[in-house]
Coordinates of C-alpha atoms and ligand atoms in Angstrom, one line a residue:
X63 CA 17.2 -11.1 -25.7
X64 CA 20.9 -11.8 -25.7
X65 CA 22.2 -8.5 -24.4
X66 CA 19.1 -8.3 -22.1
X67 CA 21.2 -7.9 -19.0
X68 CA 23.5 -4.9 -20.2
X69 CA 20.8 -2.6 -19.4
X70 CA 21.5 0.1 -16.9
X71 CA 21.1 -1.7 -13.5
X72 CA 21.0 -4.6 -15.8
X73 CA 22.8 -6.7 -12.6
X74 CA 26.4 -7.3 -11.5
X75 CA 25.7 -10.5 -9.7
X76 CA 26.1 -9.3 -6.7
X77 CA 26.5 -11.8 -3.2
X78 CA 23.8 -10.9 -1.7
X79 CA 24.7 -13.1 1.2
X80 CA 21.1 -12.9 2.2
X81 CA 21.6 -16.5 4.3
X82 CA 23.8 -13.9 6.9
X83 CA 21.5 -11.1 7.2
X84 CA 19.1 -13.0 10.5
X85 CA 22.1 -14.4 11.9
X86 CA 23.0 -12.0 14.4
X87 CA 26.7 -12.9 15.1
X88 CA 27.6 -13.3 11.8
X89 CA 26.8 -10.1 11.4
X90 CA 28.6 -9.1 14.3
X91 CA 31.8 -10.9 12.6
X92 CA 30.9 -9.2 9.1
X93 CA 30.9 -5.5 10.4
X94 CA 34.1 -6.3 12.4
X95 CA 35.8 -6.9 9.5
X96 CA 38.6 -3.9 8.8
X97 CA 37.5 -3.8 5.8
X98 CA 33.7 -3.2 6.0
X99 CA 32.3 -0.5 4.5
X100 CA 29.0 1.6 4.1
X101 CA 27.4 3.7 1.7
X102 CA 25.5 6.9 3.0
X103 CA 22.6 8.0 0.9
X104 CA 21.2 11.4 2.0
X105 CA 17.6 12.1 0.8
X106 CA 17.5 9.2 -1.9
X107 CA 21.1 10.8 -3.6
X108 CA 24.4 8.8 -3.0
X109 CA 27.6 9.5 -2.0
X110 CA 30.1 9.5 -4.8
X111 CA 33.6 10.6 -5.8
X112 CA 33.2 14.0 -7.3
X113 CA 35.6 13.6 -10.4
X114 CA 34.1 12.1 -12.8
X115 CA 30.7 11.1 -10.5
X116 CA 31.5 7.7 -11.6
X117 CA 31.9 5.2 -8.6
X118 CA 30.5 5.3 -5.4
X119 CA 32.3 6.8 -2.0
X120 CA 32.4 4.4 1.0
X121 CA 32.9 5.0 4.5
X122 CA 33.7 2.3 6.9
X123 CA 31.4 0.8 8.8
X124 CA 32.5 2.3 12.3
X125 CA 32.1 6.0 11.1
X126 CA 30.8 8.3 13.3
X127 CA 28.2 9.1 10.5
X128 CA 27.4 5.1 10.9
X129 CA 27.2 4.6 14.2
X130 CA 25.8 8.0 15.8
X131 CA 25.1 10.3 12.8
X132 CA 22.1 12.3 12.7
X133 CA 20.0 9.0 11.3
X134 CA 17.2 9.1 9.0
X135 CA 15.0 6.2 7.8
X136 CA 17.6 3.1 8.6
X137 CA 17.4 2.6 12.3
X138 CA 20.6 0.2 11.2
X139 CA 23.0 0.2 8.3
X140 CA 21.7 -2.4 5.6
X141 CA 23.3 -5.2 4.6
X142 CA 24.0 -5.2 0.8
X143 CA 26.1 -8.0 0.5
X144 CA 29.4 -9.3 0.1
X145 CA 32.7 -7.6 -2.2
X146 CA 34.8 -10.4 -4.1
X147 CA 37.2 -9.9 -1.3
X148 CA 34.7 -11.3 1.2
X149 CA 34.0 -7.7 2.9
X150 CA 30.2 -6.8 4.0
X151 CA 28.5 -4.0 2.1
X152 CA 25.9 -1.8 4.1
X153 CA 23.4 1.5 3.2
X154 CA 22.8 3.7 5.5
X155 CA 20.5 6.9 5.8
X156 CA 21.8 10.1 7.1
X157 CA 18.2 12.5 5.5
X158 CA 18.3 13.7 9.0
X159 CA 21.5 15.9 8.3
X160 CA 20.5 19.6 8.0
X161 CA 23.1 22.2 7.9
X162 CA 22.9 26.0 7.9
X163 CA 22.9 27.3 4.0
X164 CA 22.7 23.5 2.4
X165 CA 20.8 24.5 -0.8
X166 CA 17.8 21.8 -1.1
X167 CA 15.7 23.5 -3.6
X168 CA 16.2 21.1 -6.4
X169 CA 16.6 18.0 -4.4
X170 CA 13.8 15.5 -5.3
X171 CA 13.1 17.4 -8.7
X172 CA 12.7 15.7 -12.0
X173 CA 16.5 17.0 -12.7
X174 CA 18.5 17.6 -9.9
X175 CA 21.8 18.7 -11.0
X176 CA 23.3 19.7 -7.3
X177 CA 25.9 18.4 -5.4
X178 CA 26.2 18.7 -1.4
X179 CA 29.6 17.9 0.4
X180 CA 28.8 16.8 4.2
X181 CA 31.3 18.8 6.5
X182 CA 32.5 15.0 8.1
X183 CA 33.2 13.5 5.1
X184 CA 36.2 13.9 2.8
X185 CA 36.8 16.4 0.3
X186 CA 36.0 15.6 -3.1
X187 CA 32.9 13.1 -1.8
X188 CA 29.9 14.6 -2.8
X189 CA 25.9 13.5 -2.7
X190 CA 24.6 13.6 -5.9
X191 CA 21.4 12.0 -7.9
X192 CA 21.5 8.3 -9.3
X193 CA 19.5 9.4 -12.5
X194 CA 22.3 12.0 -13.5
X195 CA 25.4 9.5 -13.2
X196 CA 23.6 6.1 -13.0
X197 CA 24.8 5.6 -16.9
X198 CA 28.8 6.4 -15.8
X199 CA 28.2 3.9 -13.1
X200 CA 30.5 0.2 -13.7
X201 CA 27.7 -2.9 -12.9
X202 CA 28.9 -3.6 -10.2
X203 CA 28.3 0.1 -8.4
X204 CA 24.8 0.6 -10.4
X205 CA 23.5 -2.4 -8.5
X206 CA 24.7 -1.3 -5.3
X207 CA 23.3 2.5 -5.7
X208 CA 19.8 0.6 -6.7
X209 CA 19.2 -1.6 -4.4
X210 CA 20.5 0.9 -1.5
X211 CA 18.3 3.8 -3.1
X212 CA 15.3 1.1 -3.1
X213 CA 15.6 -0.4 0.0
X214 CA 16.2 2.6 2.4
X215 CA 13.2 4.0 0.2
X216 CA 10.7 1.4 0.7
X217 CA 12.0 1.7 4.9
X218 CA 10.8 5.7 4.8
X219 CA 7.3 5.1 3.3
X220 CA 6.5 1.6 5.1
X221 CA 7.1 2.8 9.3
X222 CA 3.7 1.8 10.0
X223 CA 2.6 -1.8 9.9
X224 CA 0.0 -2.4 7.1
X225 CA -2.2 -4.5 9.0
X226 CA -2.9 -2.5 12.3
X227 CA -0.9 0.8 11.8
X228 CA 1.6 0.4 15.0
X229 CA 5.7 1.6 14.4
X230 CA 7.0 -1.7 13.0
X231 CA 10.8 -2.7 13.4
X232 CA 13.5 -3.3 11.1
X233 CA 14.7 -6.8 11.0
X234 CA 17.2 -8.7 8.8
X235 CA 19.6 -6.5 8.8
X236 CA 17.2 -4.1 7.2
X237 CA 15.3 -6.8 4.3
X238 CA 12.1 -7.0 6.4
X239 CA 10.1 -4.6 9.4
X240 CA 8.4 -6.8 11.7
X241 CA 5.4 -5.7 13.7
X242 CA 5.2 -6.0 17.6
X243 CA 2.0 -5.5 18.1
X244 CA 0.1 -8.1 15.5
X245 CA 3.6 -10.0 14.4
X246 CA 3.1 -8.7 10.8
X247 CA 6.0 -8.9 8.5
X248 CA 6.7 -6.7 5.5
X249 CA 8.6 -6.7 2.8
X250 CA 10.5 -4.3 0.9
X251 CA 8.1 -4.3 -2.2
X252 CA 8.8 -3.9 -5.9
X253 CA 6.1 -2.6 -8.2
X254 CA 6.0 -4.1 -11.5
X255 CA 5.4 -1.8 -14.7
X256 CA 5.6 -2.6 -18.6
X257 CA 7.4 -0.5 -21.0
X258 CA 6.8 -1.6 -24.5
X259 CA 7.9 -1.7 -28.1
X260 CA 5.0 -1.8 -30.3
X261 CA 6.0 -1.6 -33.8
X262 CA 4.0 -1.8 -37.2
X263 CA 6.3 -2.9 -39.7
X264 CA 9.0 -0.2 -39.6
X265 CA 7.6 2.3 -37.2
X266 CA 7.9 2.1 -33.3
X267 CA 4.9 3.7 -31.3
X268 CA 6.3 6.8 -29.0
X269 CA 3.9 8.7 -26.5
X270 CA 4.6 11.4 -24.1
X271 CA 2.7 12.2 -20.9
X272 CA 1.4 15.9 -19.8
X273 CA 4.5 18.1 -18.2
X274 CA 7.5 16.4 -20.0
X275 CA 10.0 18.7 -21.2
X276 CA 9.1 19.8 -24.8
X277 CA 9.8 17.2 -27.6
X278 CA 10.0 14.6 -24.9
X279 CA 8.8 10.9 -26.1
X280 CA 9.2 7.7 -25.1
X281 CA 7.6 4.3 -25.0
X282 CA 4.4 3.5 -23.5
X283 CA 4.8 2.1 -20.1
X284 CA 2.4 1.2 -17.0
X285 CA 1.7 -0.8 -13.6
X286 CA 0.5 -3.8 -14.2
X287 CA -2.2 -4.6 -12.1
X288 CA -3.3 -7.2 -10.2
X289 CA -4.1 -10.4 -11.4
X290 CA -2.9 -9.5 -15.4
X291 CA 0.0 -10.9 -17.1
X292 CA 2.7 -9.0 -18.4
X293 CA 0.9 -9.6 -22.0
X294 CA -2.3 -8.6 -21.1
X295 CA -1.1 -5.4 -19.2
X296 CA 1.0 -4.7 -22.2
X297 CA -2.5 -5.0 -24.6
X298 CA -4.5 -3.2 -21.7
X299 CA -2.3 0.0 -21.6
X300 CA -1.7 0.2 -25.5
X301 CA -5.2 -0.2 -25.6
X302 CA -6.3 2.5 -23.2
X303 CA -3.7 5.1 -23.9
X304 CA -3.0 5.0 -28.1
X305 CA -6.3 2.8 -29.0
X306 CA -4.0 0.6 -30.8
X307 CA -5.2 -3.3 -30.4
X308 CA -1.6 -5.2 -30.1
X309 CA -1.2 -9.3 -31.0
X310 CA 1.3 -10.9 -30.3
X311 CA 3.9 -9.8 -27.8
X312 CA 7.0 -11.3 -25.9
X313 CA 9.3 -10.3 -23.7
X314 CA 12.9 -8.9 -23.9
X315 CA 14.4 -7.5 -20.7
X316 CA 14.2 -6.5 -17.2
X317 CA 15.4 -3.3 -15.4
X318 CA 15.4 -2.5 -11.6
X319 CA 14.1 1.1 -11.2
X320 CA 14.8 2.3 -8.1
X321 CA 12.4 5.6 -8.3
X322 CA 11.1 5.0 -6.0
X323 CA 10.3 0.9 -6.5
X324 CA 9.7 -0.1 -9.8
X325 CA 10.9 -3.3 -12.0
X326 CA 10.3 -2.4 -15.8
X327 CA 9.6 -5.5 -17.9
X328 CA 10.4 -4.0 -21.5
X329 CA 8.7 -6.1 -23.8
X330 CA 7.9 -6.0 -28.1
X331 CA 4.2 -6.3 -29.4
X332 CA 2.8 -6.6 -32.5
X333 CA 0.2 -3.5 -33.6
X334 CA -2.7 -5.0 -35.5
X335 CA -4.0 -1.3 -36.9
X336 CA -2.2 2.2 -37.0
X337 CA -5.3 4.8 -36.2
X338 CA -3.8 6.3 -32.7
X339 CA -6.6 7.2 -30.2
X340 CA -4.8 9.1 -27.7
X341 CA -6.5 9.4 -23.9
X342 CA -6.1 12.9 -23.1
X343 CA -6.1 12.2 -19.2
X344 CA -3.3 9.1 -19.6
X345 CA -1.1 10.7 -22.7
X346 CA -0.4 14.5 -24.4
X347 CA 0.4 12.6 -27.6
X348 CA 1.4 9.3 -28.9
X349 CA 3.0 9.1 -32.8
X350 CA 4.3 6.7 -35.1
X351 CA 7.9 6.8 -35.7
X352 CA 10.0 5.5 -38.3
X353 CA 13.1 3.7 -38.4
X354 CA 15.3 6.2 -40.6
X355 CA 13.4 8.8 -38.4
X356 CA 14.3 7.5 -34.8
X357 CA 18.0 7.4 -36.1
X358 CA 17.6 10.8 -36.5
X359 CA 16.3 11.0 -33.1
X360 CA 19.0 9.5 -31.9
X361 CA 21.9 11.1 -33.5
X362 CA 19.8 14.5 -32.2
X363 CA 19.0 15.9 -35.5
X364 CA 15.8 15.9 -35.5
X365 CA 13.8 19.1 -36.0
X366 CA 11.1 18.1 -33.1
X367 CA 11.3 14.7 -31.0
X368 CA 14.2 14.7 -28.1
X369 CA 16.1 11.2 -27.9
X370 CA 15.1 9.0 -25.0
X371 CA 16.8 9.5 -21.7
X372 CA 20.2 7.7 -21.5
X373 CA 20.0 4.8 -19.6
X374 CA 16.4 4.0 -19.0
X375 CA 15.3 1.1 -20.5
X376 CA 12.9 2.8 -23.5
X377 CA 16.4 4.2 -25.0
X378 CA 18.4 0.6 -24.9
X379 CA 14.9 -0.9 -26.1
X380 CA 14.9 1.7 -29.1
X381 CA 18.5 1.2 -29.5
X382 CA 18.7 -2.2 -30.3
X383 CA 15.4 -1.9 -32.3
X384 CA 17.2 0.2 -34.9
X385 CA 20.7 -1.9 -34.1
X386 CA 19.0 -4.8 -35.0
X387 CA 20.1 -6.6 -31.7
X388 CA 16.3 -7.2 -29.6
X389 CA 16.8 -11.0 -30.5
Ligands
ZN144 ZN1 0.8 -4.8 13.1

C-alpha cells in the first residue's frame, strides 16, 4: 500500500542510534550534551504542551525530576535516539509521583480526558493520554510518545526474570533487563495482532465487541498466535468470530500500538460467503456494511453505527477503502 506508512504512528524514521545504547561512555558524552533532553511519562500519559496538546514537552536531561525524582518503573532514563541536530532523546518514568488532591479516577480508563500539571514542571506542561492527542501529534513526536509509552510499559510488567523469577536489571540504556541470577536476557516484546478488511464485493465486514460504547464498530482484529501466518490468523479469527470463510488475503500496512504492546498488521481478505455467524463470547455483533453506507458513517450521519476512532488503523483502513487508495 502506497500511503501504508501515513498511518498514525505510521514512523518518522527516527535514529534510533541503537549501536550507542551498550556503550557506556558514549552515553556518558550523549547526556552531557547541553542539549539533551527527556520526556517524562507519568502513569503511561505524556508530558505535552497544553495548547493545542499537539507536541511533546521536554525537560533536560539533568532535571531534578531526571536524576532524583520520585522514579517509577525506569531505574534510568531511556535512550530514544538521536534529533537531526545530533542531541540524545531519553523516557523516563516518574508513576511514583503522588501529590495531595491529584485527581486519578479516570487515569487508565478507556477515555481519559484529564490533565495533571506536576508542581516542578512549567506552567502550561501538562500529562495527558496518547489516544486523545496521538492524531494532533507531527510523525516525528507520535513515534517518540510510542515507543517511550511502550518501552517504559513493557519495563513495569517484566521486573521479574521469566526464567527463574529473580528482580532482573535494566541494561542498554533501558532496551533489555538482564538477569543476575541465571544470566537471562529479555526483551521489550511486541505482540502481533491482525486487523482486517474483509469485503464482499462492495460491503466491508464491521463487528463490535461486548462493552463498547453504543453504535461502536470496527474491523475484526486478533493476536496471532503462535506458529500462524498473518493469513491464516486473518482466516482463523474471521472464521471463529463472523463464521465467514475468507480466500485470498494480502497485506496493506503496519501500525505500532503502544496499549500496552501491540503491532497491528491491517490486512484485506476476500469473503467467500455472506451468512455472519457471530460468537457471542468473541463478538456482540458483526454486520455487513456498504460503501455508500460507511460514507455515511463517516461523514456521521448515520442513524446507528459510530465512525471508527480517529487514528487507529481500522479508520485509515476504511478510509482509503471508500477513497479508493488501499493499493
Ligand atoms: Zn533469571
Amino acid at each position: 500500500m502506497k500511503r501504508a506508512e501515513q498511518v498514525t504512528f505510521g514512523g518518522s524514521g527516527l535514529n534510533r542510534a541503537a549501536h550507542l545504547r551498550g556503550d557506556a561512555a558514549a552515553m556518558a558524552q550523549a547526556t552531557a550534551h547541553l542539549s539533551a533532553r527527556c520526556l517524562l511519562v507519568w502513569r503511561g500519559k505524556l508530558l505535552l504542551h497544553v495548547d493545542g496538546l499537539d507536541r511533546l514537552a521536554w525537560v533536560p536531561i539533568d532535571h531534578p525530576l531526571v536524576t532524583d525524582g520520585p522514579g517509577g518503573e525506569s531505574d534510568i532514563p531511556i535512550f530514544l535516539g538521536l534529533d537531526d541536530t545530533g542531541a540524545a532523546l531519553f523516557a523516563h518514568d516518574i508513576s511514583g509521583w503522588t501529590a495531595k488532591g491529584l485527581d486519578t479516577s479516570t487515569v487508565g480508563a478507556f477515555v481519559d480526558k484529564s490533565e495533571q500539571q506536576h508542581p516542578d514542571l512549567p506552567e502550561g506542561q501538562v500529562f495527558a493520554e496518547l489516544r486523545r492527542v496521538m492524531t494532533r501529534l507531527s510523525p516525528r513526536d507520535a513515534e517518540l510518545a510510542a515507543t517511550a509509552k511502550a518501552v517504559i510499559g513493557w519495563h513495569s510488567t517484566h521486573k521479574f526474570c521469566a526464567r527463574c523469577g529473580a528482580a532482573s536489571d535494566m541494561v542498554q540504556s533501558g532496551w533489555q533487563r538482564s538477569c543476575p541470577a541465571c544470566g537471562g536476557q529479555h526483551f521489550p516484546r511486541t505482540d502481533p495482532v491482525v486487523i482486517m478488511l474483509i469485503t464482499h464485493g462492495n460491503d466491508v465486514l464491521m463487528g463490535r465487541s461486548p462493552g463498547w460504547p453504543e453504535g461502536m464498530y470496527s474491523l475484526l482484529a486478533g493476536f496471532v498466535e503462535p506458529g500462524e501466518t498473518l493469513e491464516a490468523a486473518v482466516r482463523r479469527e474471521v472464521l471463529e468470530e463472523a463464521g465467514i470463510p475468507v480466500g485470498r488475503v494480502g497485506y496493506l500496512a503496519s501500525q505500532p500500538w503502544p496499549f500496552p504492546a501491540s503491532l497491528m498488521f491491517g490486512c484485506e481478505g476476500e469473503a467467500l460467503a455472506r451468512d455472519i455467524k457471530v460468537d457471542p463470547v468473541e463478538l456482540e455483533d458483526a454486520i455487513w456494511v456498504g460503501r455508500s453506507e460507511m460514507m455515511q458513517v463517516f461523514a456521521g450521519d448515520h442513524p446507528t453505527i459510530l465512525p471508527a476512532r480517529k487514528g487507529a488503523i481500522a479508520h485509515f483502513l476504511l478510509q482509503n477503502w471508500l477513497a479508493d487508495t488501499l493499493d
